[in-house]
Amino acid sequence: MSSKKSKATAEAVETMAATDEITQEVTEEVTEAVEEATEEAESTEAVAYIGPSIKFVATHGTVYNNGLPRDLAKKVEEIPMIKGLLIPISKLAVSYVQLATEGSALNNLYNAVAEKLK
């Protein structure tokens, strides 16, 4: 009878290990799917340009849905730091506070882009 219990115990342990492995795989798949969905949502979120106005290209405070206009995308290629001034709408309020704070990273970036555009 004890060999039957040992065999049953061994089978139960194997089943538990297999269940744990499956649970781990499912958890990883779900986590990956959530991360991908989050990245996609963030990439499709509207952005606002809070840099200095660029004549015939972009105006300070303009919101862009569905990507950037061609002229602005070209300007970002020319001056990559402009990308740092394209802020997701969900972070806009905090970014304006940082922009107004003298010496903050965003304020320094704004000033550097302004100089580059001269």
mmCIF file of C-alpha atoms in Angstrom:
data_model
loop_
_atom_site.group_PDB
_atom_site.id
_atom_site.type_symbol
_atom_site.label_atom_id
_atom_site.label_comp_id
_atom_site.label_asym_id
_atom_site.label_seq_id
_atom_site.Cartn_x
_atom_site.Cartn_y
_atom_site.Cartn_z
ATOM 1 C CA MET A 1 0.000 0.000 0.000
ATOM 2 C CA SER A 2 2.848 2.399 0.694
ATOM 3 C CA SER A 3 4.159 1.891 -2.860
ATOM 4 C CA LYS A 4 0.736 2.958 -4.153
ATOM 5 C CA LYS A 5 0.908 6.075 -1.959
ATOM 6 C CA SER A 6 4.461 6.791 -3.128
ATOM 7 C CA LYS A 7 3.414 6.381 -6.747
ATOM 8 C CA ALA A 8 0.371 8.616 -6.222
ATOM 9 C CA THR A 9 2.505 11.188 -4.431
ATOM 10 C CA ALA A 10 5.064 11.143 -7.243
ATOM 11 C CA GLU A 11 2.306 11.573 -9.838
ATOM 12 C CA ALA A 12 0.806 14.440 -7.848
ATOM 13 C CA VAL A 13 4.196 16.147 -7.644
ATOM 14 C CA GLU A 14 4.688 15.721 -11.400
ATOM 15 C CA THR A 15 1.216 17.113 -12.069
ATOM 16 C CA MET A 16 1.880 20.091 -9.816
ATOM 17 C CA ALA A 17 5.213 20.754 -11.537
ATOM 18 C CA ALA A 18 3.569 20.561 -14.956
ATOM 19 C CA THR A 19 0.778 22.862 -13.778
ATOM 20 C CA ASP A 20 3.322 25.350 -12.419
ATOM 21 C CA GLU A 21 5.187 25.267 -15.723
ATOM 22 C CA ILE A 22 1.994 25.879 -17.713
ATOM 23 C CA THR A 23 0.973 28.659 -15.334
ATOM 24 C CA GLN A 24 4.390 30.280 -15.761
ATOM 25 C CA GLU A 25 4.143 30.072 -19.575
ATOM 26 C CA VAL A 26 0.637 31.546 -19.600
ATOM 27 C CA THR A 27 1.701 34.319 -17.222
ATOM 28 C CA GLU A 28 4.637 35.196 -19.484
ATOM 29 C CA GLU A 29 2.421 35.204 -22.582
ATOM 30 C CA VAL A 30 -0.179 37.426 -20.918
ATOM 31 C CA THR A 31 2.503 39.788 -19.614
ATOM 32 C CA GLU A 32 4.036 40.038 -23.085
ATOM 33 C CA ALA A 33 0.634 40.696 -24.671
ATOM 34 C CA VAL A 34 -0.121 43.436 -22.143
ATOM 35 C CA GLU A 35 3.262 45.068 -22.758
ATOM 36 C CA GLU A 36 2.734 44.976 -26.526
ATOM 37 C CA ALA A 37 -0.748 46.471 -26.177
ATOM 38 C CA THR A 38 0.617 49.206 -23.891
ATOM 39 C CA GLU A 39 3.391 50.068 -26.342
ATOM 40 C CA GLU A 40 0.891 50.190 -29.200
ATOM 41 C CA ALA A 41 -1.446 52.444 -27.216
ATOM 42 C CA GLU A 42 1.432 54.741 -26.323
ATOM 43 C CA SER A 43 2.637 54.903 -29.916
ATOM 44 C CA THR A 44 -0.846 55.831 -31.133
ATOM 45 C CA GLU A 45 -1.454 58.401 -28.402
ATOM 46 C CA ALA A 46 -1.690 61.963 -29.645
ATOM 47 C CA VAL A 47 1.370 64.128 -29.020
ATOM 48 C CA ALA A 48 1.758 67.860 -28.583
ATOM 49 C CA TYR A 49 4.710 69.855 -29.846
ATOM 50 C CA ILE A 50 5.892 72.100 -27.021
ATOM 51 C CA GLY A 51 9.034 73.407 -28.662
ATOM 52 C CA PRO A 52 9.631 76.762 -30.286
ATOM 53 C CA SER A 53 7.484 77.402 -33.349
ATOM 54 C CA ILE A 54 9.095 76.350 -36.625
ATOM 55 C CA LYS A 55 7.942 78.581 -39.458
ATOM 56 C CA PHE A 56 5.721 76.701 -41.939
ATOM 57 C CA VAL A 57 6.337 73.418 -40.063
ATOM 58 C CA ALA A 58 5.061 73.408 -36.470
ATOM 59 C CA THR A 59 3.534 75.783 -33.964
ATOM 60 C CA HIS A 60 4.091 75.553 -30.220
ATOM 61 C CA GLY A 61 1.188 73.700 -28.610
ATOM 62 C CA THR A 62 -0.038 71.907 -31.744
ATOM 63 C CA VAL A 63 -1.481 68.439 -31.114
ATOM 64 C CA TYR A 64 -0.850 65.662 -33.637
ATOM 65 C CA ASN A 65 -3.031 62.571 -33.984
ATOM 66 C CA ASN A 66 -2.089 59.652 -36.238
ATOM 67 C CA GLY A 67 1.588 60.513 -36.542
ATOM 68 C CA LEU A 68 3.535 63.596 -37.526
ATOM 69 C CA PRO A 69 3.147 65.649 -40.696
ATOM 70 C CA ARG A 70 5.823 65.002 -43.311
ATOM 71 C CA ASP A 71 7.533 68.392 -42.865
ATOM 72 C CA LEU A 72 7.807 67.962 -39.103
ATOM 73 C CA ALA A 73 9.103 64.402 -39.503
ATOM 74 C CA LYS A 74 11.830 65.736 -41.840
ATOM 75 C CA LYS A 75 12.717 68.435 -39.312
ATOM 76 C CA VAL A 76 13.002 65.776 -36.575
ATOM 77 C CA GLU A 77 15.452 63.897 -38.826
ATOM 78 C CA GLU A 78 17.481 67.093 -39.275
ATOM 79 C CA ILE A 79 17.368 68.046 -35.589
ATOM 80 C CA PRO A 80 16.698 64.841 -33.563
ATOM 81 C CA MET A 81 16.368 66.688 -30.252
ATOM 82 C CA ILE A 82 13.022 68.066 -31.465
ATOM 83 C CA LYS A 83 11.597 64.618 -30.764
ATOM 84 C CA GLY A 84 12.074 65.300 -27.040
ATOM 85 C CA LEU A 85 9.606 68.180 -27.365
ATOM 86 C CA LEU A 86 6.854 65.964 -28.797
ATOM 87 C CA ILE A 87 5.016 65.048 -25.612
ATOM 88 C CA PRO A 88 2.231 62.453 -25.216
ATOM 89 C CA ILE A 89 -1.001 64.166 -24.215
ATOM 90 C CA SER A 90 -1.132 62.121 -21.009
ATOM 91 C CA LYS A 91 2.130 63.781 -19.858
ATOM 92 C CA LEU A 92 1.432 67.280 -21.128
ATOM 93 C CA ALA A 93 0.583 69.006 -17.822
ATOM 94 C CA VAL A 94 3.732 67.753 -16.090
ATOM 95 C CA SER A 95 5.816 68.633 -19.141
ATOM 96 C CA TYR A 96 4.577 72.238 -19.183
ATOM 97 C CA VAL A 97 5.604 72.608 -15.540
ATOM 98 C CA GLN A 98 9.064 71.253 -16.381
ATOM 99 C CA LEU A 99 9.257 73.484 -19.441
ATOM 100 C CA ALA A 100 8.585 76.556 -17.287
ATOM 101 C CA THR A 101 11.184 75.537 -14.680
ATOM 102 C CA GLU A 102 14.450 77.291 -15.479
ATOM 103 C CA GLY A 103 17.325 74.808 -15.688
ATOM 104 C CA SER A 104 15.153 71.680 -16.002
ATOM 105 C CA ALA A 105 16.025 69.144 -18.672
ATOM 106 C CA LEU A 106 12.976 70.046 -20.762
ATOM 107 C CA ASN A 107 13.677 73.773 -20.415
ATOM 108 C CA ASN A 108 17.295 73.228 -21.488
ATOM 109 C CA LEU A 109 16.144 71.102 -24.435
ATOM 110 C CA TYR A 110 13.699 73.814 -25.530
ATOM 111 C CA ASN A 111 16.471 76.425 -25.387
ATOM 112 C CA ALA A 112 18.890 74.189 -27.313
ATOM 113 C CA VAL A 113 16.321 73.593 -30.065
ATOM 114 C CA ALA A 114 15.572 77.328 -30.211
ATOM 115 C CA GLU A 115 19.274 78.024 -30.703
ATOM 116 C CA LYS A 116 19.589 75.327 -33.358
ATOM 117 C CA LEU A 117 16.617 76.773 -35.279
ATOM 118 C CA LYS A 118 18.141 80.274 -35.476
#
